[in-house]
PDB file of C-alpha atoms in Angstrom:
ATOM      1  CA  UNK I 524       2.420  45.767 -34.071  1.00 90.00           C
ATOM      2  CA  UNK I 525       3.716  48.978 -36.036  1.00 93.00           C
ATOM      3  CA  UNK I 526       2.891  52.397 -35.029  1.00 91.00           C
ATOM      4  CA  UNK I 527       3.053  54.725 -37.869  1.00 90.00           C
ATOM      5  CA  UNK I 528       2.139  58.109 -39.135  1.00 90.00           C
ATOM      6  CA  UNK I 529      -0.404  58.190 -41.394  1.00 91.00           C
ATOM      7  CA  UNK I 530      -0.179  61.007 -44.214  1.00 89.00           C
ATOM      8  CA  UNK I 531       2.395  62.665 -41.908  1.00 89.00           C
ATOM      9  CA  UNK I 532      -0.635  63.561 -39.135  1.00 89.00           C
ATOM     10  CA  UNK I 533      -2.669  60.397 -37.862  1.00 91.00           C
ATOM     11  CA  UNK I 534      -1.185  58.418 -35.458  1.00 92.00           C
ATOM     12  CA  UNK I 535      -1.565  54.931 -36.670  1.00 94.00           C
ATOM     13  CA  UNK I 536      -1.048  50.769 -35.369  1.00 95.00           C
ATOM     14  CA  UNK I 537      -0.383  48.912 -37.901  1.00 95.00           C
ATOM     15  CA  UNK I 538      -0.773  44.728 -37.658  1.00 97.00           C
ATOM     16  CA  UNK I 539       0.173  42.330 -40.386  1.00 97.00           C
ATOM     17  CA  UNK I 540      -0.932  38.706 -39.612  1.00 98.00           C
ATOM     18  CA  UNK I 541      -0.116  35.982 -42.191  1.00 98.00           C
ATOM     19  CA  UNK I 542      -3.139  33.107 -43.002  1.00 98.00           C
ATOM     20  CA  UNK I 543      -1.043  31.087 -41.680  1.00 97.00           C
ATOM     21  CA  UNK I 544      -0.384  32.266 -38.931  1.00 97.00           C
ATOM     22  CA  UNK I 545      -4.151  32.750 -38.111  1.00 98.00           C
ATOM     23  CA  UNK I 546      -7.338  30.175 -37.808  1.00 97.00           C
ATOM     24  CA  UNK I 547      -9.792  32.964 -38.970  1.00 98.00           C
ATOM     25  CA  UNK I 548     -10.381  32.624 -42.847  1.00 97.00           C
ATOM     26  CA  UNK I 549     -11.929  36.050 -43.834  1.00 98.00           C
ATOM     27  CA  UNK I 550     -12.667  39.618 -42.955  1.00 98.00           C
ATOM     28  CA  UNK I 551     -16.057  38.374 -41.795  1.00 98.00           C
ATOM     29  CA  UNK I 552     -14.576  36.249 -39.185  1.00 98.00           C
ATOM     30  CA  UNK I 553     -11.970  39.041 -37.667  1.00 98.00           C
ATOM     31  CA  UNK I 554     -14.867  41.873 -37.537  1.00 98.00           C
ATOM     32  CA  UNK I 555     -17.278  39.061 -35.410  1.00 98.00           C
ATOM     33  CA  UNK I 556     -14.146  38.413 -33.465  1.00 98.00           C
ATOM     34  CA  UNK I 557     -13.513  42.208 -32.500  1.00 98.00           C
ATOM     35  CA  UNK I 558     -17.380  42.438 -31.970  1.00 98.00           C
ATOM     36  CA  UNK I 559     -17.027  39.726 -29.478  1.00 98.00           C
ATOM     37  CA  UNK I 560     -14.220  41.366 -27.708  1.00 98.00           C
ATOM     38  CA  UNK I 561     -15.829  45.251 -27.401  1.00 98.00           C
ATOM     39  CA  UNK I 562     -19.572  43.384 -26.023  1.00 97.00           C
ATOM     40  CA  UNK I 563     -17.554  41.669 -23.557  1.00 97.00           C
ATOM     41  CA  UNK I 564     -15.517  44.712 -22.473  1.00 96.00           C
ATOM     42  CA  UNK I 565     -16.551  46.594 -19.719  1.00 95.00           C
ATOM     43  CA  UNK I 566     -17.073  49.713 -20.833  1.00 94.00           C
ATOM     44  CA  UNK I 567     -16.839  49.699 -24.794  1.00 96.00           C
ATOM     45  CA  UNK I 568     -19.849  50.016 -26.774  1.00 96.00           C
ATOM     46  CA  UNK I 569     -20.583  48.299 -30.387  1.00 98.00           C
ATOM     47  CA  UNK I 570     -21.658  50.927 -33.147  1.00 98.00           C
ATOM     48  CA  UNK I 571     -21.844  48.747 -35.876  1.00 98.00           C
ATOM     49  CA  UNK I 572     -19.704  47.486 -38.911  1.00 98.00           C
ATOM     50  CA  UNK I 573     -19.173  49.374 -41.970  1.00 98.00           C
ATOM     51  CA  UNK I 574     -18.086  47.283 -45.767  1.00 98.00           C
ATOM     52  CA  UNK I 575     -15.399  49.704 -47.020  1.00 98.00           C
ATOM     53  CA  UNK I 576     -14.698  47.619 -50.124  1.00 98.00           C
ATOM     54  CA  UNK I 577     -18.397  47.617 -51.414  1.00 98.00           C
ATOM     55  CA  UNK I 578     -19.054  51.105 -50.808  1.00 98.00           C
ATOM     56  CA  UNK I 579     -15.990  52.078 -52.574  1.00 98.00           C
ATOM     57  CA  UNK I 580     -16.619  49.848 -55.150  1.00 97.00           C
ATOM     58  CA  UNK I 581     -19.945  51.477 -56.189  1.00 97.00           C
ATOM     59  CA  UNK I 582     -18.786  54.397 -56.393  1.00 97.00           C
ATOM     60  CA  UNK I 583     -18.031  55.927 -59.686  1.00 97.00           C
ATOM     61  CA  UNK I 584     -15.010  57.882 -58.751  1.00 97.00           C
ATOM     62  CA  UNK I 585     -14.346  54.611 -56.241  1.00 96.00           C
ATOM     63  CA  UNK I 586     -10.001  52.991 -56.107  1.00 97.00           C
ATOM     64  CA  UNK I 587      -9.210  50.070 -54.706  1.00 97.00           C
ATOM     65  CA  UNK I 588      -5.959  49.002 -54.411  1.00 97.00           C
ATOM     66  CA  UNK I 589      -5.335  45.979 -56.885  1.00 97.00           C
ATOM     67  CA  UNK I 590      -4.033  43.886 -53.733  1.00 97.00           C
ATOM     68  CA  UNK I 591      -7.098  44.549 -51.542  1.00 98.00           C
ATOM     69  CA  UNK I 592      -9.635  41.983 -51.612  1.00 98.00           C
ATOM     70  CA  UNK I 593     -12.123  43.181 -48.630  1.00 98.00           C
ATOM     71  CA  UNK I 594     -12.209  45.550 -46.088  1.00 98.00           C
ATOM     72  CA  UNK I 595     -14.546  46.147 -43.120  1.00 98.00           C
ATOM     73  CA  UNK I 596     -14.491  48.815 -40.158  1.00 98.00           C
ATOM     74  CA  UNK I 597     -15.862  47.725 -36.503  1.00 98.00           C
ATOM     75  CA  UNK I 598     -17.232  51.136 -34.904  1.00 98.00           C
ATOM     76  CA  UNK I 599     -17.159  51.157 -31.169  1.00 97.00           C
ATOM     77  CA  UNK I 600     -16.754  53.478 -28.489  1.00 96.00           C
ATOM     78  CA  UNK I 601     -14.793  53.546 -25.312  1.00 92.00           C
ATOM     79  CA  UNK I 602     -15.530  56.604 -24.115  1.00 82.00           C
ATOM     80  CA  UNK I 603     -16.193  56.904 -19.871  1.00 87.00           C
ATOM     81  CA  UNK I 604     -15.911  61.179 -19.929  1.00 88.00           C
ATOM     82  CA  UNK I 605     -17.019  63.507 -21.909  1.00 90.00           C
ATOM     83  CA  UNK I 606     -15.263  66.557 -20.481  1.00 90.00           C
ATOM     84  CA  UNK I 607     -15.632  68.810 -23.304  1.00 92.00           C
ATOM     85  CA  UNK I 608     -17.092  68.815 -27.007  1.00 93.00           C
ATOM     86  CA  UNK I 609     -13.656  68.332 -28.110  1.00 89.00           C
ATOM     87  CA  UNK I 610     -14.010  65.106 -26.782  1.00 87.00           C
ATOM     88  CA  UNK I 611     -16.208  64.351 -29.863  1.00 89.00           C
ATOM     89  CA  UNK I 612     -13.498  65.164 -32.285  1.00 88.00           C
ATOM     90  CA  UNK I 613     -11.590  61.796 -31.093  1.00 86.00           C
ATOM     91  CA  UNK I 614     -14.468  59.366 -31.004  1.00 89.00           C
ATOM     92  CA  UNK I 615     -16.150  56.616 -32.005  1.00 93.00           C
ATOM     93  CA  UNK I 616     -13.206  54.154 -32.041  1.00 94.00           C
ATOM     94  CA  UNK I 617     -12.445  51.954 -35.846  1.00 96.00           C
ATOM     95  CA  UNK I 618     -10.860  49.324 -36.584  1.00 98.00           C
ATOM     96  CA  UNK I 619      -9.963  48.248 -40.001  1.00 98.00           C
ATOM     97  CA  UNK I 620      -9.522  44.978 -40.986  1.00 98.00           C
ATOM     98  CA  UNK I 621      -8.429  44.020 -45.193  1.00 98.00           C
ATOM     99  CA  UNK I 622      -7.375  41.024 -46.801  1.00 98.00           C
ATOM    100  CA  UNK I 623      -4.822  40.538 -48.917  1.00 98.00           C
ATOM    101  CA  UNK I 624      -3.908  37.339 -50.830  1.00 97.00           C
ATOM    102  CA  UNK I 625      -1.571  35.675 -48.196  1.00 98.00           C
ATOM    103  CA  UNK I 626      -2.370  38.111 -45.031  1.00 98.00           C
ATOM    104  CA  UNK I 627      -4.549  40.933 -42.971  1.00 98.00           C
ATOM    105  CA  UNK I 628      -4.060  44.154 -42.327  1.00 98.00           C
ATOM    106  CA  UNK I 629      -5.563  45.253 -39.348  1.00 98.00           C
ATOM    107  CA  UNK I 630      -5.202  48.937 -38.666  1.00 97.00           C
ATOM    108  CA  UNK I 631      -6.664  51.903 -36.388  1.00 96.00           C
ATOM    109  CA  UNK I 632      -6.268  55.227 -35.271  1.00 95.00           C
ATOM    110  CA  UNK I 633      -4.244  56.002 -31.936  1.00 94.00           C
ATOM    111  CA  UNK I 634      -7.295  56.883 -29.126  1.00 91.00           C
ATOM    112  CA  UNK I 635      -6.717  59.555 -26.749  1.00 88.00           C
ATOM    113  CA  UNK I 636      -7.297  56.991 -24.097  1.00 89.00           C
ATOM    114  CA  UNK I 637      -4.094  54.692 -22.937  1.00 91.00           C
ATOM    115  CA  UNK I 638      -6.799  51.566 -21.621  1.00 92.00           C
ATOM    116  CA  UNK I 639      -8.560  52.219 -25.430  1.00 93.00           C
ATOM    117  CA  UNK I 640      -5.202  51.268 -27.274  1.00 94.00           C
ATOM    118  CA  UNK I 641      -3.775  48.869 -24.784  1.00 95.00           C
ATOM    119  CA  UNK I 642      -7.308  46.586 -25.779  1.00 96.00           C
ATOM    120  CA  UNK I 643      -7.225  47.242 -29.066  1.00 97.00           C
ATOM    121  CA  UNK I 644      -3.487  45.903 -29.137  1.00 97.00           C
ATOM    122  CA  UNK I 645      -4.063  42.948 -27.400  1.00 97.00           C
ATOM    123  CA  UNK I 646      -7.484  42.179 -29.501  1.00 98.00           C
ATOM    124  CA  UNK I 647      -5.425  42.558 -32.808  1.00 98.00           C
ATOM    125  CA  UNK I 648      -2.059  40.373 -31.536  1.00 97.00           C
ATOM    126  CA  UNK I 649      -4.641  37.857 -30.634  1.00 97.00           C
ATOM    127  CA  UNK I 650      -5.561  37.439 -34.388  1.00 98.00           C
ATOM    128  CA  UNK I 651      -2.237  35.792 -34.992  1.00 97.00           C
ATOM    129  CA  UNK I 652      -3.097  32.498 -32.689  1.00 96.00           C
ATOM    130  CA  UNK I 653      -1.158  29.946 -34.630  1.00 91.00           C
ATOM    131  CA  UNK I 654       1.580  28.494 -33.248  1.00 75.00           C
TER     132      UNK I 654
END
């Protein structure tokens, strides 16, 4: 796990998993897998999913990258306060997940919340569960 700056501003963690290093085939598989993880959490809440590749894909003006052969988002929320309307600014919770031709990236946005980024790093290191 890599934690980056994104565009010199976002705070970002970064995973790389090779298929082989992995039993789940597709992008499909990793979003139901994160799904399964935020309904059993405690307090997280599933949003939905949202198919970055297609949308961007129909769109006229749309870019891929070349090497990019799906990508999904898993919306969720963690959120147990909601202390101000700032609070808003910071929330729902993403995680991306594309495919490459030999790997996954699986990427999201540092949360405000230590407990929010301490599941989300130990639901992405789980994706690699090959020995």
């Amino acid at each position: 796990m890599k934690q980056t700056l994104f565009q010199e501003k976002y705070p970002v963690f970064y995973f790389e998993v090779d298929k082989s290093e992995t039993t789940f085939q597709s992008v499909p598989e990793i979003i139901a897998y994160f799904k399964e993880k935020v309904d059993a959490h405690p307090v997280a809440q599933y949003i939905g999913e949202f198919d970055h590749y297609n949308h961007t894909k129909q769109l006229e003006e749309g870019e891929i990258h070349p090497d990019i052969l799906d990508a999904k988002h898993i919306l969720f929320c963690f959120g147990i306060k909601l202390p101000t309307p700032r609070a808003m600014a910071v929330r729902p919770r993403s995680i991306g997940v594309c495919e490459m031709a030999d790997h996954f990236v699986i990427d999201f946005l540092e949360a405000p919340m230590p407990a929010a980024n301490a599941a989300m790093e130990e639901w992405t290191r789980a994706v690699r569960n090959k020995d």
